[in-house]
């Protein structure tokens, strides 16, 4: 049984300032995910995010500052090395060059501290430049290009840096059909003892189809490659996920889905295949 809670408070002033306070809490189980253990690990994670935004009277320039705290805690001692806290600060500048297109610059800093696996404590500096567009009723998206520098506190762990990418776009082929493409390249904190972190590069392509007012469906395919730091391991992770939704009321819908995953690693111990079936009812008030 998994639990999720979300809270949002927003305050807007007449002078162009807005303030958002967000809290997201999860208490859930996840599959070990390494193909070696057929078990579930329960964890709690909480994100507190405070965002301050200023929009100039012309509406063309927007400034944003983001402060956040993320806490992750596992119940099982076997994965307690993953328990950590992230404190982050971000600043962004957006400028609207055309009515539906904005360019932006973004800087993010994170201080990452582990409870027991302190050898993996690090700081991250992330630099981005990008564009957001909503050119027509058919096409909208965001493109972020940047650079990540990850410095570990311990001299025994090799520092990392590299090119970063985030792409989110949707094209409405017709009133009933849309194509979504999401791509990324970024660092993740370690999910494996013996590795300090890993770099993920991936793409997800999804087709959305509305059949009637009440019935719709999606079909997604994805591919991701993970390169581990501190361990000679590279994984190719791919799969597909068809799903169908029935929405009898505006406030009620049901989902039926199937997920297929395959992980191919250069260390064959970590090869695995997963099949997941989903039945879900959602009530939205």
mmCIF file of C-alpha atoms in Angstrom:
data_model
loop_
_atom_site.group_PDB
_atom_site.id
_atom_site.type_symbol
_atom_site.label_atom_id
_atom_site.label_comp_id
_atom_site.label_asym_id
_atom_site.label_seq_id
_atom_site.Cartn_x
_atom_site.Cartn_y
_atom_site.Cartn_z
ATOM 1 C CA UNK A 1 0.000 0.000 0.000
ATOM 2 C CA UNK A 2 1.573 3.258 -1.161
ATOM 3 C CA UNK A 3 0.739 6.786 -0.035
ATOM 4 C CA UNK A 4 1.251 10.184 -1.644
ATOM 5 C CA UNK A 5 0.404 13.656 -0.354
ATOM 6 C CA UNK A 6 0.736 17.005 -2.136
ATOM 7 C CA UNK A 7 0.269 20.551 -0.875
ATOM 8 C CA UNK A 8 0.569 23.916 -2.638
ATOM 9 C CA UNK A 9 0.232 27.481 -1.397
ATOM 10 C CA UNK A 10 0.552 30.415 -3.794
ATOM 11 C CA UNK A 11 0.463 34.139 -3.101
ATOM 12 C CA UNK A 12 0.428 36.770 -5.871
ATOM 13 C CA UNK A 13 1.041 40.484 -5.383
ATOM 14 C CA UNK A 14 -0.047 43.433 -7.526
ATOM 15 C CA UNK A 15 3.607 44.430 -7.998
ATOM 16 C CA UNK A 16 4.455 41.338 -10.108
ATOM 17 C CA UNK A 17 5.796 39.046 -7.390
ATOM 18 C CA UNK A 18 4.443 35.567 -6.758
ATOM 19 C CA UNK A 19 5.423 33.062 -4.065
ATOM 20 C CA UNK A 20 4.865 29.304 -4.210
ATOM 21 C CA UNK A 21 5.370 26.837 -1.363
ATOM 22 C CA UNK A 22 5.104 23.191 -2.436
ATOM 23 C CA UNK A 23 5.390 19.938 -0.473
ATOM 24 C CA UNK A 24 5.391 16.460 -2.043
ATOM 25 C CA UNK A 25 5.512 13.348 0.172
ATOM 26 C CA UNK A 26 5.706 9.673 -0.837
ATOM 27 C CA UNK A 27 5.634 6.497 1.245
ATOM 28 C CA UNK A 28 5.996 3.620 -1.176
ATOM 29 C CA UNK A 29 7.689 0.393 -2.173
ATOM 30 C CA UNK A 30 9.850 -0.160 -5.229
ATOM 31 C CA UNK A 31 11.336 -3.252 -6.864
ATOM 32 C CA UNK A 32 15.044 -3.747 -6.098
ATOM 33 C CA UNK A 33 15.610 -2.989 -9.777
ATOM 34 C CA UNK A 34 18.947 -4.706 -10.205
ATOM 35 C CA UNK A 35 17.762 -8.155 -11.299
ATOM 36 C CA UNK A 36 19.515 -9.865 -8.393
ATOM 37 C CA UNK A 37 16.920 -9.688 -5.648
ATOM 38 C CA UNK A 38 13.211 -10.436 -5.916
ATOM 39 C CA UNK A 39 12.194 -8.047 -3.155
ATOM 40 C CA UNK A 40 10.539 -4.712 -2.458
ATOM 41 C CA UNK A 41 12.207 -1.838 -0.646
ATOM 42 C CA UNK A 42 10.002 0.655 1.184
ATOM 43 C CA UNK A 43 11.083 4.259 1.433
ATOM 44 C CA UNK A 44 9.811 7.698 2.309
ATOM 45 C CA UNK A 45 10.793 10.821 0.409
ATOM 46 C CA UNK A 46 9.765 14.428 0.881
ATOM 47 C CA UNK A 47 10.371 17.504 -1.286
ATOM 48 C CA UNK A 48 9.850 21.046 0.006
ATOM 49 C CA UNK A 49 10.111 23.706 -2.695
ATOM 50 C CA UNK A 50 9.876 27.487 -2.263
ATOM 51 C CA UNK A 51 9.732 29.508 -5.493
ATOM 52 C CA UNK A 52 9.810 33.290 -5.838
ATOM 53 C CA UNK A 53 8.951 34.785 -9.234
ATOM 54 C CA UNK A 54 8.986 38.367 -10.473
ATOM 55 C CA UNK A 55 7.318 39.358 -13.767
ATOM 56 C CA UNK A 56 8.065 42.844 -15.091
ATOM 57 C CA UNK A 57 5.137 45.134 -16.072
ATOM 58 C CA UNK A 58 5.906 44.572 -19.772
ATOM 59 C CA UNK A 59 5.465 40.822 -19.299
ATOM 60 C CA UNK A 60 8.614 40.131 -21.292
ATOM 61 C CA UNK A 61 11.126 39.569 -18.474
ATOM 62 C CA UNK A 62 10.686 37.008 -15.700
ATOM 63 C CA UNK A 63 13.084 36.327 -12.829
ATOM 64 C CA UNK A 64 12.802 33.222 -10.657
ATOM 65 C CA UNK A 65 14.590 31.924 -7.533
ATOM 66 C CA UNK A 66 14.016 28.389 -6.252
ATOM 67 C CA UNK A 67 14.992 26.936 -2.838
ATOM 68 C CA UNK A 68 14.366 23.250 -2.177
ATOM 69 C CA UNK A 69 15.054 20.442 0.289
ATOM 70 C CA UNK A 70 14.724 16.758 -0.624
ATOM 71 C CA UNK A 71 14.952 13.944 1.951
ATOM 72 C CA UNK A 72 15.117 10.208 1.130
ATOM 73 C CA UNK A 73 14.954 7.450 3.761
ATOM 74 C CA UNK A 74 14.779 3.656 3.239
ATOM 75 C CA UNK A 75 13.366 1.279 5.867
ATOM 76 C CA UNK A 76 15.655 -1.675 5.002
ATOM 77 C CA UNK A 77 19.256 -1.522 6.201
ATOM 78 C CA UNK A 78 20.384 -3.305 2.998
ATOM 79 C CA UNK A 79 19.871 -0.060 1.068
ATOM 80 C CA UNK A 80 20.441 2.466 3.863
ATOM 81 C CA UNK A 81 23.528 3.682 1.968
ATOM 82 C CA UNK A 82 21.057 5.481 -0.342
ATOM 83 C CA UNK A 83 19.546 7.635 2.451
ATOM 84 C CA UNK A 84 20.375 11.266 1.790
ATOM 85 C CA UNK A 85 19.382 14.939 1.892
ATOM 86 C CA UNK A 86 19.673 17.420 -0.999
ATOM 87 C CA UNK A 87 19.630 21.183 -0.432
ATOM 88 C CA UNK A 88 19.365 23.133 -3.675
ATOM 89 C CA UNK A 89 19.304 26.709 -4.905
ATOM 90 C CA UNK A 90 18.330 27.750 -8.422
ATOM 91 C CA UNK A 91 18.025 31.030 -10.317
ATOM 92 C CA UNK A 92 16.508 31.603 -13.766
ATOM 93 C CA UNK A 93 16.002 34.515 -16.170
ATOM 94 C CA UNK A 94 13.373 34.314 -18.933
ATOM 95 C CA UNK A 95 12.988 36.826 -21.745
ATOM 96 C CA UNK A 96 10.089 36.732 -24.196
ATOM 97 C CA UNK A 97 11.556 37.556 -27.598
ATOM 98 C CA UNK A 98 8.399 36.709 -29.543
ATOM 99 C CA UNK A 99 4.763 36.435 -28.384
ATOM 100 C CA UNK A 100 4.990 32.674 -27.822
ATOM 101 C CA UNK A 101 8.749 32.068 -27.565
ATOM 102 C CA UNK A 102 11.073 32.760 -24.619
ATOM 103 C CA UNK A 103 14.797 32.285 -24.139
ATOM 104 C CA UNK A 104 16.195 31.584 -20.678
ATOM 105 C CA UNK A 105 19.350 31.106 -18.624
ATOM 106 C CA UNK A 106 19.387 28.914 -15.524
ATOM 107 C CA UNK A 107 21.859 28.057 -12.752
ATOM 108 C CA UNK A 108 21.326 25.372 -10.095
ATOM 109 C CA UNK A 109 23.456 24.430 -7.110
ATOM 110 C CA UNK A 110 22.922 21.313 -4.958
ATOM 111 C CA UNK A 111 24.606 20.128 -1.757
ATOM 112 C CA UNK A 112 24.070 16.355 -1.466
ATOM 113 C CA UNK A 113 24.720 14.621 1.873
ATOM 114 C CA UNK A 114 24.316 10.902 2.582
ATOM 115 C CA UNK A 115 23.458 9.571 6.049
ATOM 116 C CA UNK A 116 25.836 6.581 6.036
ATOM 117 C CA UNK A 117 27.373 6.436 2.555
ATOM 118 C CA UNK A 118 29.152 9.743 3.201
ATOM 119 C CA UNK A 119 31.929 8.902 0.744
ATOM 120 C CA UNK A 120 29.398 9.888 -1.945
ATOM 121 C CA UNK A 121 28.701 13.354 -0.500
ATOM 122 C CA UNK A 122 29.009 15.915 -3.285
ATOM 123 C CA UNK A 123 28.082 19.325 -4.651
ATOM 124 C CA UNK A 124 26.656 19.935 -8.116
ATOM 125 C CA UNK A 125 26.766 23.042 -10.288
ATOM 126 C CA UNK A 126 24.410 22.981 -13.290
ATOM 127 C CA UNK A 127 24.387 25.619 -16.033
ATOM 128 C CA UNK A 128 21.662 25.790 -18.679
ATOM 129 C CA UNK A 129 20.518 27.857 -21.596
ATOM 130 C CA UNK A 130 17.372 27.140 -23.523
ATOM 131 C CA UNK A 131 14.146 28.068 -25.210
ATOM 132 C CA UNK A 132 10.445 27.488 -24.550
ATOM 133 C CA UNK A 133 7.925 27.736 -27.342
ATOM 134 C CA UNK A 134 4.199 27.548 -27.905
ATOM 135 C CA UNK A 135 4.339 28.574 -31.539
ATOM 136 C CA UNK A 136 0.966 27.272 -32.647
ATOM 137 C CA UNK A 137 -1.975 25.450 -31.158
ATOM 138 C CA UNK A 138 -0.274 22.293 -32.438
ATOM 139 C CA UNK A 139 3.284 22.564 -31.123
ATOM 140 C CA UNK A 140 4.821 23.473 -27.770
ATOM 141 C CA UNK A 141 7.975 22.477 -25.933
ATOM 142 C CA UNK A 142 11.133 23.236 -23.974
ATOM 143 C CA UNK A 143 14.791 22.691 -24.877
ATOM 144 C CA UNK A 144 17.556 22.989 -22.254
ATOM 145 C CA UNK A 145 21.249 22.575 -23.073
ATOM 146 C CA UNK A 146 23.910 22.816 -20.422
ATOM 147 C CA UNK A 147 26.822 21.545 -18.433
ATOM 148 C CA UNK A 148 26.977 19.693 -15.087
ATOM 149 C CA UNK A 149 29.968 19.702 -12.742
ATOM 150 C CA UNK A 150 29.797 17.211 -9.848
ATOM 151 C CA UNK A 151 32.483 17.497 -7.149
ATOM 152 C CA UNK A 152 32.758 14.784 -4.493
ATOM 153 C CA UNK A 153 33.891 15.712 -0.984
ATOM 154 C CA UNK A 154 36.131 12.645 -0.757
ATOM 155 C CA UNK A 155 39.396 12.647 -2.689
ATOM 156 C CA UNK A 156 38.937 8.884 -3.115
ATOM 157 C CA UNK A 157 35.999 9.434 -5.514
ATOM 158 C CA UNK A 158 36.595 10.760 -9.014
ATOM 159 C CA UNK A 159 34.780 13.999 -9.829
ATOM 160 C CA UNK A 160 32.450 14.074 -12.835
ATOM 161 C CA UNK A 161 31.340 16.604 -15.397
ATOM 162 C CA UNK A 162 29.583 16.498 -18.707
ATOM 163 C CA UNK A 163 27.109 17.821 -21.226
ATOM 164 C CA UNK A 164 23.479 18.005 -20.083
ATOM 165 C CA UNK A 165 20.245 17.974 -22.076
ATOM 166 C CA UNK A 166 16.512 18.201 -21.444
ATOM 167 C CA UNK A 167 13.865 18.180 -24.205
ATOM 168 C CA UNK A 168 10.095 18.185 -23.730
ATOM 169 C CA UNK A 169 7.840 18.674 -26.728
ATOM 170 C CA UNK A 170 4.319 17.854 -27.876
ATOM 171 C CA UNK A 171 2.892 18.091 -31.377
ATOM 172 C CA UNK A 172 -0.860 17.780 -31.864
ATOM 173 C CA UNK A 173 -1.174 15.867 -35.129
ATOM 174 C CA UNK A 174 -4.953 16.257 -35.063
ATOM 175 C CA UNK A 175 -7.609 17.180 -32.462
ATOM 176 C CA UNK A 176 -7.605 13.533 -31.364
ATOM 177 C CA UNK A 177 -3.956 12.545 -31.774
ATOM 178 C CA UNK A 178 -0.702 13.913 -30.321
ATOM 179 C CA UNK A 179 2.972 12.950 -30.317
ATOM 180 C CA UNK A 180 5.195 13.569 -27.264
ATOM 181 C CA UNK A 181 9.013 13.371 -27.229
ATOM 182 C CA UNK A 182 11.092 13.709 -24.060
ATOM 183 C CA UNK A 183 14.882 13.441 -23.966
ATOM 184 C CA UNK A 184 17.463 13.921 -21.220
ATOM 185 C CA UNK A 185 21.083 13.559 -20.153
ATOM 186 C CA UNK A 186 21.789 14.021 -16.440
ATOM 187 C CA UNK A 187 23.468 12.611 -13.328
ATOM 188 C CA UNK A 188 21.679 10.441 -10.767
ATOM 189 C CA UNK A 189 22.759 9.562 -7.259
ATOM 190 C CA UNK A 190 23.972 6.010 -6.803
ATOM 191 C CA UNK A 191 21.538 3.096 -6.591
ATOM 192 C CA UNK A 192 24.333 0.545 -6.211
ATOM 193 C CA UNK A 193 26.954 0.023 -3.504
ATOM 194 C CA UNK A 194 30.401 0.502 -5.011
ATOM 195 C CA UNK A 195 29.326 3.223 -7.465
ATOM 196 C CA UNK A 196 29.300 6.926 -6.606
ATOM 197 C CA UNK A 197 26.695 8.007 -9.207
ATOM 198 C CA UNK A 198 25.639 7.351 -12.785
ATOM 199 C CA UNK A 199 24.931 9.345 -15.929
ATOM 200 C CA UNK A 200 21.634 8.658 -17.726
ATOM 201 C CA UNK A 201 20.973 9.480 -21.363
ATOM 202 C CA UNK A 202 17.551 8.591 -22.686
ATOM 203 C CA UNK A 203 14.551 9.294 -24.862
ATOM 204 C CA UNK A 204 10.829 8.580 -24.460
ATOM 205 C CA UNK A 205 8.394 8.778 -27.388
ATOM 206 C CA UNK A 206 4.667 8.594 -26.781
ATOM 207 C CA UNK A 207 1.560 8.590 -28.982
ATOM 208 C CA UNK A 208 -1.732 9.792 -27.481
ATOM 209 C CA UNK A 209 -5.001 8.885 -29.174
ATOM 210 C CA UNK A 210 -8.518 9.938 -28.206
ATOM 211 C CA UNK A 211 -11.095 7.435 -29.526
ATOM 212 C CA UNK A 212 -14.259 8.988 -28.092
ATOM 213 C CA UNK A 213 -15.127 11.535 -25.418
ATOM 214 C CA UNK A 214 -14.731 8.803 -22.787
ATOM 215 C CA UNK A 215 -12.078 6.474 -24.245
ATOM 216 C CA UNK A 216 -8.417 7.278 -24.959
ATOM 217 C CA UNK A 217 -5.145 5.400 -25.238
ATOM 218 C CA UNK A 218 -1.371 5.889 -25.121
ATOM 219 C CA UNK A 219 1.610 3.960 -26.430
ATOM 220 C CA UNK A 220 5.136 4.770 -25.241
ATOM 221 C CA UNK A 221 8.543 3.401 -26.164
ATOM 222 C CA UNK A 222 11.738 4.397 -24.377
ATOM 223 C CA UNK A 223 15.474 3.827 -24.317
ATOM 224 C CA UNK A 224 18.028 4.768 -21.670
ATOM 225 C CA UNK A 225 21.734 4.106 -21.221
ATOM 226 C CA UNK A 226 23.356 4.375 -17.778
ATOM 227 C CA UNK A 227 27.105 4.781 -17.215
ATOM 228 C CA UNK A 228 28.249 4.175 -13.621
ATOM 229 C CA UNK A 229 31.029 6.162 -11.958
ATOM 230 C CA UNK A 230 33.450 4.108 -9.844
ATOM 231 C CA UNK A 231 32.278 0.804 -11.321
ATOM 232 C CA UNK A 232 32.857 -0.673 -14.770
ATOM 233 C CA UNK A 233 29.153 -1.051 -15.514
ATOM 234 C CA UNK A 234 27.055 0.205 -18.430
ATOM 235 C CA UNK A 235 23.361 -0.622 -18.801
ATOM 236 C CA UNK A 236 21.027 -0.338 -21.792
ATOM 237 C CA UNK A 237 17.452 -0.060 -20.555
ATOM 238 C CA UNK A 238 14.486 -0.112 -22.952
ATOM 239 C CA UNK A 239 10.831 -1.015 -23.147
ATOM 240 C CA UNK A 240 7.275 -0.196 -24.185
ATOM 241 C CA UNK A 241 4.019 0.604 -22.395
ATOM 242 C CA UNK A 242 0.553 0.587 -23.992
ATOM 243 C CA UNK A 243 -2.351 1.829 -21.848
ATOM 244 C CA UNK A 244 -6.035 2.642 -22.209
ATOM 245 C CA UNK A 245 -8.177 5.088 -20.215
ATOM 246 C CA UNK A 246 -11.930 5.208 -19.614
ATOM 247 C CA UNK A 247 -13.298 8.493 -18.250
ATOM 248 C CA UNK A 248 -17.033 8.196 -17.489
ATOM 249 C CA UNK A 249 -17.049 11.484 -15.521
ATOM 250 C CA UNK A 250 -14.905 14.604 -15.471
ATOM 251 C CA UNK A 251 -13.825 13.712 -11.934
ATOM 252 C CA UNK A 252 -13.382 9.938 -12.388
ATOM 253 C CA UNK A 253 -11.263 7.803 -14.710
ATOM 254 C CA UNK A 254 -9.861 4.270 -14.932
ATOM 255 C CA UNK A 255 -6.542 3.119 -16.420
ATOM 256 C CA UNK A 256 -5.494 -0.290 -17.685
ATOM 257 C CA UNK A 257 -1.852 -0.596 -18.699
ATOM 258 C CA UNK A 258 1.020 -2.963 -19.396
ATOM 259 C CA UNK A 259 4.738 -2.159 -19.019
ATOM 260 C CA UNK A 260 7.618 -4.147 -20.474
ATOM 261 C CA UNK A 261 11.217 -3.437 -19.397
ATOM 262 C CA UNK A 262 14.509 -5.002 -20.439
ATOM 263 C CA UNK A 263 17.913 -4.214 -18.947
ATOM 264 C CA UNK A 264 21.046 -5.313 -20.833
ATOM 265 C CA UNK A 265 24.236 -4.738 -18.852
ATOM 266 C CA UNK A 266 27.870 -5.376 -19.687
ATOM 267 C CA UNK A 267 27.831 -7.187 -16.311
ATOM 268 C CA UNK A 268 25.371 -9.957 -17.150
ATOM 269 C CA UNK A 269 24.538 -10.411 -13.452
ATOM 270 C CA UNK A 270 22.390 -7.296 -13.776
ATOM 271 C CA UNK A 271 20.451 -8.398 -16.876
ATOM 272 C CA UNK A 272 16.729 -8.728 -16.264
ATOM 273 C CA UNK A 273 13.304 -8.526 -17.885
ATOM 274 C CA UNK A 274 10.226 -7.138 -16.120
ATOM 275 C CA UNK A 275 6.506 -7.245 -16.894
ATOM 276 C CA UNK A 276 4.087 -5.010 -15.034
ATOM 277 C CA UNK A 277 0.302 -4.822 -15.255
ATOM 278 C CA UNK A 278 -1.629 -1.833 -13.942
ATOM 279 C CA UNK A 279 -5.265 -1.277 -13.032
ATOM 280 C CA UNK A 280 -5.959 2.136 -11.486
ATOM 281 C CA UNK A 281 -8.968 4.234 -10.501
ATOM 282 C CA UNK A 282 -8.484 7.989 -10.013
ATOM 283 C CA UNK A 283 -10.862 10.397 -8.339
ATOM 284 C CA UNK A 284 -10.139 14.092 -8.915
ATOM 285 C CA UNK A 285 -12.117 16.741 -7.036
#
